[in-house]
mmCIF file of C-alpha atoms in Angstrom:
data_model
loop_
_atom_site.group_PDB
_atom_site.id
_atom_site.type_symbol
_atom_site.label_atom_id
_atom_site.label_comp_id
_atom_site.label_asym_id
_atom_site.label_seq_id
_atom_site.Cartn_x
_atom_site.Cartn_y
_atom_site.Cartn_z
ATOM 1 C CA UNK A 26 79.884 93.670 102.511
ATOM 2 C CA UNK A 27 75.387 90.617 103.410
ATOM 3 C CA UNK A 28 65.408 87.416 108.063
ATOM 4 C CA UNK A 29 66.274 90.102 110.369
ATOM 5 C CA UNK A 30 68.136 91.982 107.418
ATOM 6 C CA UNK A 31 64.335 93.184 106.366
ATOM 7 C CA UNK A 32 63.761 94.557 110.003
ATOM 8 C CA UNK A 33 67.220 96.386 110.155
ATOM 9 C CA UNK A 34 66.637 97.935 106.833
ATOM 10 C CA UNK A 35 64.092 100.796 107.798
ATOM 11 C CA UNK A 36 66.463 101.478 111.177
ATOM 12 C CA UNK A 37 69.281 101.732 108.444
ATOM 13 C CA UNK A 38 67.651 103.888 106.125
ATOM 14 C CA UNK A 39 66.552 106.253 109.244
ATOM 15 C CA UNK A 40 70.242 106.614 110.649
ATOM 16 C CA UNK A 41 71.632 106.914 107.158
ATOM 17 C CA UNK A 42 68.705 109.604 106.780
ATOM 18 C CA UNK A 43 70.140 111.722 110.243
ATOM 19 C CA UNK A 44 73.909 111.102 109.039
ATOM 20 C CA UNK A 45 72.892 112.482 105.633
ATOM 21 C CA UNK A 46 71.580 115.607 107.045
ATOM 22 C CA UNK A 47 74.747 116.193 109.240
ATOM 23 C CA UNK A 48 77.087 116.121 106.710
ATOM 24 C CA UNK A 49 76.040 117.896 104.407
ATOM 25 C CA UNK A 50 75.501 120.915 106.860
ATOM 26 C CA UNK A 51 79.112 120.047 108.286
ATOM 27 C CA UNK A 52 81.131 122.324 105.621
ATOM 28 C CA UNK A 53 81.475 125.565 104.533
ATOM 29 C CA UNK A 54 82.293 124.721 101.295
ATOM 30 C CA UNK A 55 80.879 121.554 99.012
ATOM 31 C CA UNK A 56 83.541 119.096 97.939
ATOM 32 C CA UNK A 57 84.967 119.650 94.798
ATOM 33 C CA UNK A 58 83.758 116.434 93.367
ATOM 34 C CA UNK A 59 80.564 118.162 94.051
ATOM 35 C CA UNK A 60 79.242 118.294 90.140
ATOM 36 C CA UNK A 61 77.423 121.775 90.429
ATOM 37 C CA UNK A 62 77.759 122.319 87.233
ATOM 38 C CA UNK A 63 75.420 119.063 86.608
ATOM 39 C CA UNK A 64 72.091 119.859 85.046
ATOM 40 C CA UNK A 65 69.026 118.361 86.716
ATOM 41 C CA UNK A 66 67.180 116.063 84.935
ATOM 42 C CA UNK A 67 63.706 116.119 83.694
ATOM 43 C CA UNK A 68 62.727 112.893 82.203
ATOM 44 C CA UNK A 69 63.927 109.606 83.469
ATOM 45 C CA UNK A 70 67.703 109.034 84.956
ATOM 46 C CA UNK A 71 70.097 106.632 83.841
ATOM 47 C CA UNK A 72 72.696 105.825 86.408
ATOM 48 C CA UNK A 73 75.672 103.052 85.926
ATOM 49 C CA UNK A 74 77.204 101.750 88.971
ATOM 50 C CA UNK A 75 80.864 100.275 88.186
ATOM 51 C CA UNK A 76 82.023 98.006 90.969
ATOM 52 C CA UNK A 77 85.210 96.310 91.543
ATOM 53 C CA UNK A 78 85.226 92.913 92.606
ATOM 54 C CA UNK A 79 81.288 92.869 91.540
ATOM 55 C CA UNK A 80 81.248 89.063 92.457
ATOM 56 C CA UNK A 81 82.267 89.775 95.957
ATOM 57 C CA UNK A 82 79.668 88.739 98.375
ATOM 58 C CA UNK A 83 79.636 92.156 99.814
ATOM 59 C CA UNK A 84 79.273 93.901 95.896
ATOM 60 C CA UNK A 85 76.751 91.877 95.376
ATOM 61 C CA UNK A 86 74.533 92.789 98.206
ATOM 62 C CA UNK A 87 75.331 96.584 97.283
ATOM 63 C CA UNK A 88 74.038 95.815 93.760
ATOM 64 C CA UNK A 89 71.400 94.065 94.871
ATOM 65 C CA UNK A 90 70.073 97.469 97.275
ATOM 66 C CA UNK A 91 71.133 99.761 94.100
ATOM 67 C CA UNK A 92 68.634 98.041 91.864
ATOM 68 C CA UNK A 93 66.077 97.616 94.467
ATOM 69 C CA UNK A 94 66.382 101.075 95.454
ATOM 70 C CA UNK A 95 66.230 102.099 91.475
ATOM 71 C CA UNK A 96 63.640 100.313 90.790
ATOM 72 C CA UNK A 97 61.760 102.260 93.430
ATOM 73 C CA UNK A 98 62.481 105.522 92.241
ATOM 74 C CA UNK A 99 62.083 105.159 88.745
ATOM 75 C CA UNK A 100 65.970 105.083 87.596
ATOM 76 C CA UNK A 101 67.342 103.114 84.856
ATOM 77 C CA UNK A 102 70.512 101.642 86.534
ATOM 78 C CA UNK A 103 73.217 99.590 84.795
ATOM 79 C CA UNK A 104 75.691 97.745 86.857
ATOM 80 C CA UNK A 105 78.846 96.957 85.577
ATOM 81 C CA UNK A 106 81.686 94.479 87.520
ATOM 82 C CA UNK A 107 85.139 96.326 86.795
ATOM 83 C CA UNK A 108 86.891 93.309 88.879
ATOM 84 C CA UNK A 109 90.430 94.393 89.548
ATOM 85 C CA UNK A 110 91.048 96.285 86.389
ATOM 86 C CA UNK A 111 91.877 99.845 86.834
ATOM 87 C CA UNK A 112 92.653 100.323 83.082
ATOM 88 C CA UNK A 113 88.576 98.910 82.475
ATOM 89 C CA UNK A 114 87.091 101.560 85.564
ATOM 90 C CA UNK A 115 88.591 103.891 82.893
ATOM 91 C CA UNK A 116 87.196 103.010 79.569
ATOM 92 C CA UNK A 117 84.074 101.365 81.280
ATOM 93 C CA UNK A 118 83.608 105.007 82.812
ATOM 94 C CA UNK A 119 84.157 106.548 78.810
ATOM 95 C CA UNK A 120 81.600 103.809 78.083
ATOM 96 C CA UNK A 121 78.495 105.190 80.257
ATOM 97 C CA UNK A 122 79.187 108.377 79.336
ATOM 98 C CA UNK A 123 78.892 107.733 75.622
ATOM 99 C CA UNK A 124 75.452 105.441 76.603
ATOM 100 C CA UNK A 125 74.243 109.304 78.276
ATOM 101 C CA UNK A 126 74.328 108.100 81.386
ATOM 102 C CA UNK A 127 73.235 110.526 83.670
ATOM 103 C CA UNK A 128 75.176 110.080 87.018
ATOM 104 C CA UNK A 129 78.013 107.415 87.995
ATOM 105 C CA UNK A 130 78.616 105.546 90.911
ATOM 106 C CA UNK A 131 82.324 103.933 91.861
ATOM 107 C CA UNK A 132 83.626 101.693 93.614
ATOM 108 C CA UNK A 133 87.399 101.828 92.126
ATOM 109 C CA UNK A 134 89.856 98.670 91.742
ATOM 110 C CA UNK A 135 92.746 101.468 92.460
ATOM 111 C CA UNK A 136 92.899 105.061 93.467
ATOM 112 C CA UNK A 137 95.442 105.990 91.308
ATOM 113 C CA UNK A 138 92.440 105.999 88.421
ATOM 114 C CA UNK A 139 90.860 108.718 90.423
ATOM 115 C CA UNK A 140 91.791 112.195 88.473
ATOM 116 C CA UNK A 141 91.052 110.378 85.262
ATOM 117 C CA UNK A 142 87.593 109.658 86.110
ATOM 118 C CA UNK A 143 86.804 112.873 87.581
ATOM 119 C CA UNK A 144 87.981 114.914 84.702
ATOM 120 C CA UNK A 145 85.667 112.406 82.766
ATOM 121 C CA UNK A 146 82.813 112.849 84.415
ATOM 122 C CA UNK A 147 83.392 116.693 84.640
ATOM 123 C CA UNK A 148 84.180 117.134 80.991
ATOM 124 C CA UNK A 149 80.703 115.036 80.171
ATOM 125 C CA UNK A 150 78.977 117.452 82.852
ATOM 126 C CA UNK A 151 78.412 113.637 84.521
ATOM 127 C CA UNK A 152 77.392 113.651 87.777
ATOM 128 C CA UNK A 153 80.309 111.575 90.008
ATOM 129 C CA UNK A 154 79.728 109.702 93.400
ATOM 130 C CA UNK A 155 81.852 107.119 94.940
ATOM 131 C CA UNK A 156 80.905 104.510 97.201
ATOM 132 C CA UNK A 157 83.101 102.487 99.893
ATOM 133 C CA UNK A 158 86.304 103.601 98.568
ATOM 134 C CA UNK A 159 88.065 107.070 98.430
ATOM 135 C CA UNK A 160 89.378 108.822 94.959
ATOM 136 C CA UNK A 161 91.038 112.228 94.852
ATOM 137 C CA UNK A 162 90.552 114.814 92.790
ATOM 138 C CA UNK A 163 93.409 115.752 92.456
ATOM 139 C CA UNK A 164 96.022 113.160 92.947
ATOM 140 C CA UNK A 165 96.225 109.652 92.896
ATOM 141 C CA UNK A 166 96.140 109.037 96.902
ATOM 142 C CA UNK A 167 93.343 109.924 98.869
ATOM 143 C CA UNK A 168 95.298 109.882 101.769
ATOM 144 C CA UNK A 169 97.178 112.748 100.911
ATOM 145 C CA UNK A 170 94.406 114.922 99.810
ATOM 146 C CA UNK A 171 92.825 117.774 100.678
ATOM 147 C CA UNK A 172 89.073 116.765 101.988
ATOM 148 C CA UNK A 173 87.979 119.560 99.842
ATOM 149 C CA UNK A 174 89.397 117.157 96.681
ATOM 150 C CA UNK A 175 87.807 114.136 97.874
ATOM 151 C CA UNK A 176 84.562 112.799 95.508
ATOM 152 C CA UNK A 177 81.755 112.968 97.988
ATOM 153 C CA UNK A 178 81.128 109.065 99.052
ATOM 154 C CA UNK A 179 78.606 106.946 100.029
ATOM 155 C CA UNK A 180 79.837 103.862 102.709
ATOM 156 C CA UNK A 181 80.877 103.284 106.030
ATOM 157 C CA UNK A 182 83.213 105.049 108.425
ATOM 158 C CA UNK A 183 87.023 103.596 108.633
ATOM 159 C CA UNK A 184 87.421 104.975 111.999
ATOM 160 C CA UNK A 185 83.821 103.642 113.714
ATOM 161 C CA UNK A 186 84.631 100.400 111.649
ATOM 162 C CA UNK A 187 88.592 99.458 112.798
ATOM 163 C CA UNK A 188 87.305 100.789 116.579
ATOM 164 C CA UNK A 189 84.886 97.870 116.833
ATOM 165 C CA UNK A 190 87.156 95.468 115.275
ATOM 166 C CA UNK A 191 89.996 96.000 117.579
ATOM 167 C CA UNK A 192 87.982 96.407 120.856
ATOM 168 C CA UNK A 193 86.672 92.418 119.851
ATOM 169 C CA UNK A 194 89.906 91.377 119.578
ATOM 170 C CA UNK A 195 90.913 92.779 122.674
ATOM 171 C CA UNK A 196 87.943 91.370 124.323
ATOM 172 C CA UNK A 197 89.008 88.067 123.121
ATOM 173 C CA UNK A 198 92.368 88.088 123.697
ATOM 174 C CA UNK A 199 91.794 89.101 127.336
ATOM 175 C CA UNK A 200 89.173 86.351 127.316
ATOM 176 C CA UNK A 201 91.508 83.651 126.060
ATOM 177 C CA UNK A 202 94.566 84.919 128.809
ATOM 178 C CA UNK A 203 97.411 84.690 126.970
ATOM 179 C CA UNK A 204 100.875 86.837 127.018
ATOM 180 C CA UNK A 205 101.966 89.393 124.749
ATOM 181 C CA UNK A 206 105.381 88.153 124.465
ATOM 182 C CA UNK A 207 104.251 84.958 122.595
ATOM 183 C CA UNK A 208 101.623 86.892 120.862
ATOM 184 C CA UNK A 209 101.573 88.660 117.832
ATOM 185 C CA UNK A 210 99.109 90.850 116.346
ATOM 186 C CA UNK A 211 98.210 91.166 111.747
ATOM 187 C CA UNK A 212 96.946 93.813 110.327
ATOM 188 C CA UNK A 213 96.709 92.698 106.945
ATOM 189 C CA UNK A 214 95.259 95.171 103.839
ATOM 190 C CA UNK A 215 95.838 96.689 100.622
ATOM 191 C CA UNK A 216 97.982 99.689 101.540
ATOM 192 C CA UNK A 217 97.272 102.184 98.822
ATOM 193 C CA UNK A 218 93.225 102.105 99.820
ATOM 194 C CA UNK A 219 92.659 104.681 102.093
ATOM 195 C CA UNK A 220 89.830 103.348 103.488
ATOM 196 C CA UNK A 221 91.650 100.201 104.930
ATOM 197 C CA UNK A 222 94.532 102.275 106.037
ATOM 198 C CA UNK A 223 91.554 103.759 108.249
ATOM 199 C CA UNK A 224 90.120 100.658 109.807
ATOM 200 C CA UNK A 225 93.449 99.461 110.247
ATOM 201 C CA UNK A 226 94.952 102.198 112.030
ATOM 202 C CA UNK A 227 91.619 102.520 114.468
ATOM 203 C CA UNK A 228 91.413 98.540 115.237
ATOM 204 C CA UNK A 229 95.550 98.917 116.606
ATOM 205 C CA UNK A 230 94.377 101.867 118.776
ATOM 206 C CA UNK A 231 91.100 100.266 120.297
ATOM 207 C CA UNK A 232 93.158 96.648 120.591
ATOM 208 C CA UNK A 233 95.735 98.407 122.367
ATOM 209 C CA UNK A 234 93.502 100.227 124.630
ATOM 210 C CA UNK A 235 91.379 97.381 125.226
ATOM 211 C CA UNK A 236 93.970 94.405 126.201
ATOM 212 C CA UNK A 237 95.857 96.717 128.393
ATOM 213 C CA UNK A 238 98.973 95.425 127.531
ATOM 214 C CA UNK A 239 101.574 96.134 124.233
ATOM 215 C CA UNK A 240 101.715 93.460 121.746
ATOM 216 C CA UNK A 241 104.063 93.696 119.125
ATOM 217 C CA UNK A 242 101.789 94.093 115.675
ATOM 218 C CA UNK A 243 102.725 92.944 112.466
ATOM 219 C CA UNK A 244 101.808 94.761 109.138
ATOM 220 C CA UNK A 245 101.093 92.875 106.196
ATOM 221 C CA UNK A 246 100.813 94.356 102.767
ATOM 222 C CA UNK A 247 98.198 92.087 100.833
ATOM 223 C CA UNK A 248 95.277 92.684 97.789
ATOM 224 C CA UNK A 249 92.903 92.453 100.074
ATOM 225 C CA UNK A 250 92.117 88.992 98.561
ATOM 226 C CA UNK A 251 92.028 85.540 100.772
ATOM 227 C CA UNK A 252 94.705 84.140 98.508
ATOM 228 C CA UNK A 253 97.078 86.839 98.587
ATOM 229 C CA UNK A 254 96.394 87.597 102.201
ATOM 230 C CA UNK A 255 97.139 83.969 102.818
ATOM 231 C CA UNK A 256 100.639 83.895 101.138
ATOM 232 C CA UNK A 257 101.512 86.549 102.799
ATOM 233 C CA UNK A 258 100.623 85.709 106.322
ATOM 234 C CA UNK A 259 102.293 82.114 105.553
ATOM 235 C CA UNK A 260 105.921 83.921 104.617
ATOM 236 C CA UNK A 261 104.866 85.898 107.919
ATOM 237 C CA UNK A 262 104.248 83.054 110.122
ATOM 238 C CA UNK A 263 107.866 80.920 108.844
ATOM 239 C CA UNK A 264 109.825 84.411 109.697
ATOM 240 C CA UNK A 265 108.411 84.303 113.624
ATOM 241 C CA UNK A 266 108.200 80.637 114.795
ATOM 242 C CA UNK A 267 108.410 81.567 118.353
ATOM 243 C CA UNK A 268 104.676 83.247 118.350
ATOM 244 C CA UNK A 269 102.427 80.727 119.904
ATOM 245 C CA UNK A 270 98.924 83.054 119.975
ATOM 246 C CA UNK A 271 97.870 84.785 116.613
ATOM 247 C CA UNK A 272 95.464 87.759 116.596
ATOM 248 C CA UNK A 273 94.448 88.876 113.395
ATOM 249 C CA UNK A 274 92.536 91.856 111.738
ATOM 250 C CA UNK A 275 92.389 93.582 108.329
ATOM 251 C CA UNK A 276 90.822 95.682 105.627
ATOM 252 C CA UNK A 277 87.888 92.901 104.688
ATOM 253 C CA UNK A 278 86.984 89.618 106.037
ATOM 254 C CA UNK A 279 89.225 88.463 102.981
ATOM 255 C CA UNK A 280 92.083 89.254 104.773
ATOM 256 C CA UNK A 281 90.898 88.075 107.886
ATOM 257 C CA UNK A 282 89.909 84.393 106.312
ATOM 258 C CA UNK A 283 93.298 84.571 104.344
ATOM 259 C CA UNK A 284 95.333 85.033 107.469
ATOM 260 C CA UNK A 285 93.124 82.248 109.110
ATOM 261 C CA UNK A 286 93.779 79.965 106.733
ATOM 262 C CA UNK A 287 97.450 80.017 106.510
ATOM 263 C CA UNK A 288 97.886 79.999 110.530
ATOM 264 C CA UNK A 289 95.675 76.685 110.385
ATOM 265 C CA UNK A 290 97.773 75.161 107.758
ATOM 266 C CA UNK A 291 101.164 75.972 108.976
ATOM 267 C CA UNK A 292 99.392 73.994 112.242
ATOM 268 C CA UNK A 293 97.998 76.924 114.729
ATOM 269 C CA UNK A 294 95.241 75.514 116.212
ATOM 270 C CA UNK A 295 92.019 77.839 116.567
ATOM 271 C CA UNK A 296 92.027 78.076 119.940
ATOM 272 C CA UNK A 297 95.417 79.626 119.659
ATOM 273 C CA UNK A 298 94.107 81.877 117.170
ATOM 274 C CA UNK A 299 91.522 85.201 117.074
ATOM 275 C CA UNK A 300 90.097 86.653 113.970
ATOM 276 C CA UNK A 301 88.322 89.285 113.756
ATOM 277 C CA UNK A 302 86.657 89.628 110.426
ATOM 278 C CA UNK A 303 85.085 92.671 108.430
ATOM 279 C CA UNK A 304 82.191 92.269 106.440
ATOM 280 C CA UNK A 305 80.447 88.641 108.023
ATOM 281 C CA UNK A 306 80.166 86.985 104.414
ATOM 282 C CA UNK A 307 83.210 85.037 104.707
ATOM 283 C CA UNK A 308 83.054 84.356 108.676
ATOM 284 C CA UNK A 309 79.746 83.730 108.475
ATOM 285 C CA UNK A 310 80.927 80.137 106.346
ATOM 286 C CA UNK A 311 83.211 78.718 108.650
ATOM 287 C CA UNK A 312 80.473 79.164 111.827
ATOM 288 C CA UNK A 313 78.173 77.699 109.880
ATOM 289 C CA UNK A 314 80.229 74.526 109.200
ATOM 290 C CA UNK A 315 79.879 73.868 112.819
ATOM 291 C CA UNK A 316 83.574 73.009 113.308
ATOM 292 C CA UNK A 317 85.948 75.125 115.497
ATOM 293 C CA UNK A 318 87.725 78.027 113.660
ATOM 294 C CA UNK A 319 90.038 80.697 114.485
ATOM 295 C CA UNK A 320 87.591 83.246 112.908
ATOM 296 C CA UNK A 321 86.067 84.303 116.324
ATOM 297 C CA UNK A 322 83.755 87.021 115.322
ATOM 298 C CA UNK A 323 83.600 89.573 111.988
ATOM 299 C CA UNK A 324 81.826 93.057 111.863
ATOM 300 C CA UNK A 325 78.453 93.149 110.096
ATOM 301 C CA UNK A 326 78.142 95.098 106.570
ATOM 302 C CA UNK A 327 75.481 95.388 104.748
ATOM 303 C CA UNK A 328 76.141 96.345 101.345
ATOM 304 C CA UNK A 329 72.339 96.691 100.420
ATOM 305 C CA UNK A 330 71.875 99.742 102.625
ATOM 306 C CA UNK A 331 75.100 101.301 101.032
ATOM 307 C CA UNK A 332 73.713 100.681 97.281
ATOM 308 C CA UNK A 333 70.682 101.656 97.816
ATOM 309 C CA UNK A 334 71.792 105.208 99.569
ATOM 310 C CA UNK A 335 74.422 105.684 96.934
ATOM 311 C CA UNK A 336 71.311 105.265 94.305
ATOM 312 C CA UNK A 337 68.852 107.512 96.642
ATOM 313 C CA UNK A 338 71.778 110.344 96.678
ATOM 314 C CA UNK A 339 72.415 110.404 92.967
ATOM 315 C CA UNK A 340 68.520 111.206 92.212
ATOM 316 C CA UNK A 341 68.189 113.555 95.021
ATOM 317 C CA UNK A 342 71.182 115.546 93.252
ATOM 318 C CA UNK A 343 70.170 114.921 89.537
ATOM 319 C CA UNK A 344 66.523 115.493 90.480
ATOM 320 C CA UNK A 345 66.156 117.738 93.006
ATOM 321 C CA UNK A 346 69.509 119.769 92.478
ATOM 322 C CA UNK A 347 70.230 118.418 96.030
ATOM 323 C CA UNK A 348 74.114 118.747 96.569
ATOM 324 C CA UNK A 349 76.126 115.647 97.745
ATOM 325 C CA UNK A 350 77.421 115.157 101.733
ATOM 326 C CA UNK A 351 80.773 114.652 101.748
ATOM 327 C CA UNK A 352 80.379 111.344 103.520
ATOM 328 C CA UNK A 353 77.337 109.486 104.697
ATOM 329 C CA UNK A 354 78.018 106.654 106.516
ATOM 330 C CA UNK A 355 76.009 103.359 107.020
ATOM 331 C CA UNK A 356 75.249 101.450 110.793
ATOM 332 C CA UNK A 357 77.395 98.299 111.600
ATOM 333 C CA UNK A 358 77.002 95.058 114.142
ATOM 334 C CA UNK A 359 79.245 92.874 115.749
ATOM 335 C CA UNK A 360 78.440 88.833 114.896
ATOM 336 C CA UNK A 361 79.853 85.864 115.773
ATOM 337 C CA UNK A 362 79.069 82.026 115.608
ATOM 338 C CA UNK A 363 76.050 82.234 117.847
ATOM 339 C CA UNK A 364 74.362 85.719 116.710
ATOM 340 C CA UNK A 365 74.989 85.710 112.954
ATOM 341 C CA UNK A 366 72.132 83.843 112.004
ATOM 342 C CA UNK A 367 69.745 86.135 114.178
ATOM 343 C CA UNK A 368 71.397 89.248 112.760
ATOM 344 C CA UNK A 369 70.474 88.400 109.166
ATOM 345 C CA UNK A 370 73.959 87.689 107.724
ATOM 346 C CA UNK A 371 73.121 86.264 104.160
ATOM 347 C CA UNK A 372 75.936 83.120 103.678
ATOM 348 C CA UNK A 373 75.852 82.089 99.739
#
C-alpha cells in the first residue's frame, strides 16, 4: 500500500477486470507510452519490476501479487528495490534491458527520470508500464503533460482516493465539534508526484464540502517519508501555537503517521487530533497497540491486487498483442481501529 484479503481478491480482480475494459475503449488514440512497436513474444516472458521504496509495506505487498500473479502465468519476473535513487531507476532500467528482459514495470523514486526511461525502453523495443506513479513522455512533470504522453499505468485513482480521505476527516471533525478558527487542516506530500498532488487536492474539496464550514489548510512540502513529514509538521506546529485541533491528511499513511507523531510530541493530545491515513500499513500499528492515537482511520490499499494487474497487463500486451489502458484503477476501503482487522489489513 497490505484473512478477508483472500475473499476481496476475486471481487478485486473482477472490478479491475470491468475498469480494464473501460479504459481502454475510452480513447481515440493509445497513449504514446503505448509500445506498438513491441514484438509479441513466443517463448517464455521475462519481466523486471523496479520499485522505489521496495521495503515499504505497501511495495512489498505489490511484489508479493506480481510474483504470485507471475508465477501463475508462466513469467519469469525479477524484482528489483530502486529505494529513492533516481540515478539507479536509470541504470537499473539499462540493466534489464541488457538481461533481455522483455517488458518493465515502474514505480519511479522521481518523475523527472521519466523521458530517460522511455527513450530506453523504446530504443530496446522494451515494452514500458508504470504502476502507482505517473512519468511523462515527454517532460519531466506529469502534471504538465499531455495525457496522450503519459506511460499507460497500473494503480489507483488520485481523485476516488483524496475524495474518501477528506469526506472521513470531515466526518470526524464534525463528530468531534470543534471550531474552525482554532483548527487547522495538513496536507502533507511530496509535491513533484503527481499522483499525491491528486489525492491531495480531492481530500481539501470533499473535507470542505463535508464539514460545512472553511478551515484554513496548511500545505506541507515533505518526501513522503514519516521522518521528513514529521520535521516538517514540527517547524509547522512552533509557527501556529494558537491551533488547538489538528486535522491531518497526505500523499501516504507516511505522511499521515509523520504528522501524527510530531503533533503528539510537541504535546497535542489525540483527542485533539484527526488523521486520516492512506494506505492502512502504518495506521493499522498504532490501533493495534491498543492505546489512543490521533490516527483515526486510513484508506485501505492493497498493493497485491495492483502487482498482480500490472503483471497480468504486461503478458496480455507481450502475449496477446493486447494494447495497454491508459489507467486501470484498483478498489479501496475505509478502516479504522475497530474494522481493520476484519478487512484483512496485513500489520508486519
Amino acid at each position: 500500500m497490505p484473512t478477508l484479503r483472500a475473499r476481496l481478491v476475486p471481487v478485486a480482480a473482477t472490478v479491475l477486470a470491468t475498469v480494464l475494459g473501460l479504459s481502454a475503449c475510452s480513447s481515440g488514440q493509445a497513449p504514446s507510452g503505448s509500445s506498438h512497436d513491441v514484438r509479441a513474444v513466443d517463448g517464455k516472458i521475462s519481466l523486471t519490476y523496479l520499485q522505489k521504496q521496495g521495503d515499504q509495506e505497501y511495495f512489498i505487498g505489490e511484489a508479493a501479487g506480481a510474483k504470485a500473479k507471475a508465477a501463475e502465468l508462466g513469467v519469469g519476473l525479477k524484482v528489483v528495490n530502486l529505494g529513492n535513487d533516481a540515478n539507479k531507476t536509470v541504470s537499473e532500467v539499462q540493466s534489464a534491458i541488457a538481461q533481455k528482459s522483455n517488458g518493465l514495470i515502474v514505480v519511479v523514486p522521481d518523475p523527472a527520470v521519466g523521458p530517460q526511461v522511455v527513450q530506453a525502453a523504446r530504443d530496446a523495443k522494451v515494452a514500458l508500464l508504470t504502476s502507482d506513479d505517473q512519468i511523462c513522455t515527454t517532460g519531466p512533470a506529469p502534471a504538465s503533460c499531455a495525457k496522450t504522453d503519459l506511460v499507460p499505468r497500473i494503480g489507483f485513482s488520485g481523485e476516488q482516493m483524496g475524495g474518501e480521505v477528506g469526506k472521513r476527516a470531515a466526518e470526524e471533525y464534525t463528530k468531534a465539534g470543534w471550531s474552525a478558527a482554532d483548527t487547522r487542516t495538513i496536507s502533507a506530500w511530496k509535491q513533484d508526484v503527481t499522483v499525491c498532488g491528486d489525492r491531495v487536492a480531492a481530500a481539501k474539496v470533499a473535507f470542505t464540502a463535508g464539514a460545512g464550514a472553511t478551515v484554513r489548510n496548511i500545505d506541507v512540502a515533505t518526501d513522503n517519508t514519516p521522518t521528513g513529514a514529521q520535521d516538517k509538521v514540527a517547524a509547522t506546529i512552533t509557527a501556529n501555537p494558537g491551533v488547538r485541533h489538528w486535522v491531518v491528511w497526505g500523499c501516504n499513511d507516511e505522511n499521515v503517521q509523520g504528522a501524527v507523531t510530531a503533533l503528539q510530541n510537541a504535546g497535542v493530545g489525540p483527542a485533539d487530533i484527526v488523521g486520516v491515513g492512506l494506505g492502512a500499513y502504518l495506521a493499522c500499528k498504532d490501533w493495534q497497540s491498543g492505546k489512543p492515537s490521533g490516527m483515526k482511520a486510513a484508506l485501505f490499499i492493497n498493493g497485491k491486487d495492483v502487482g498482480a494487474l500490472a503483471v497480468q497487463t504486461m503478458y496480455d500486451r507481450l502475449k496477446n498483442g493486447k494494447d495497454f489502458p491508459a489507467e486501470a484503477f484498483a478498489p479501496t476501503r475505509m478502516v479504522d481501529a475497530g474494522t481493520w482487522r476484519a478487512a484483512g489489513v496485513s500489520c508486519g
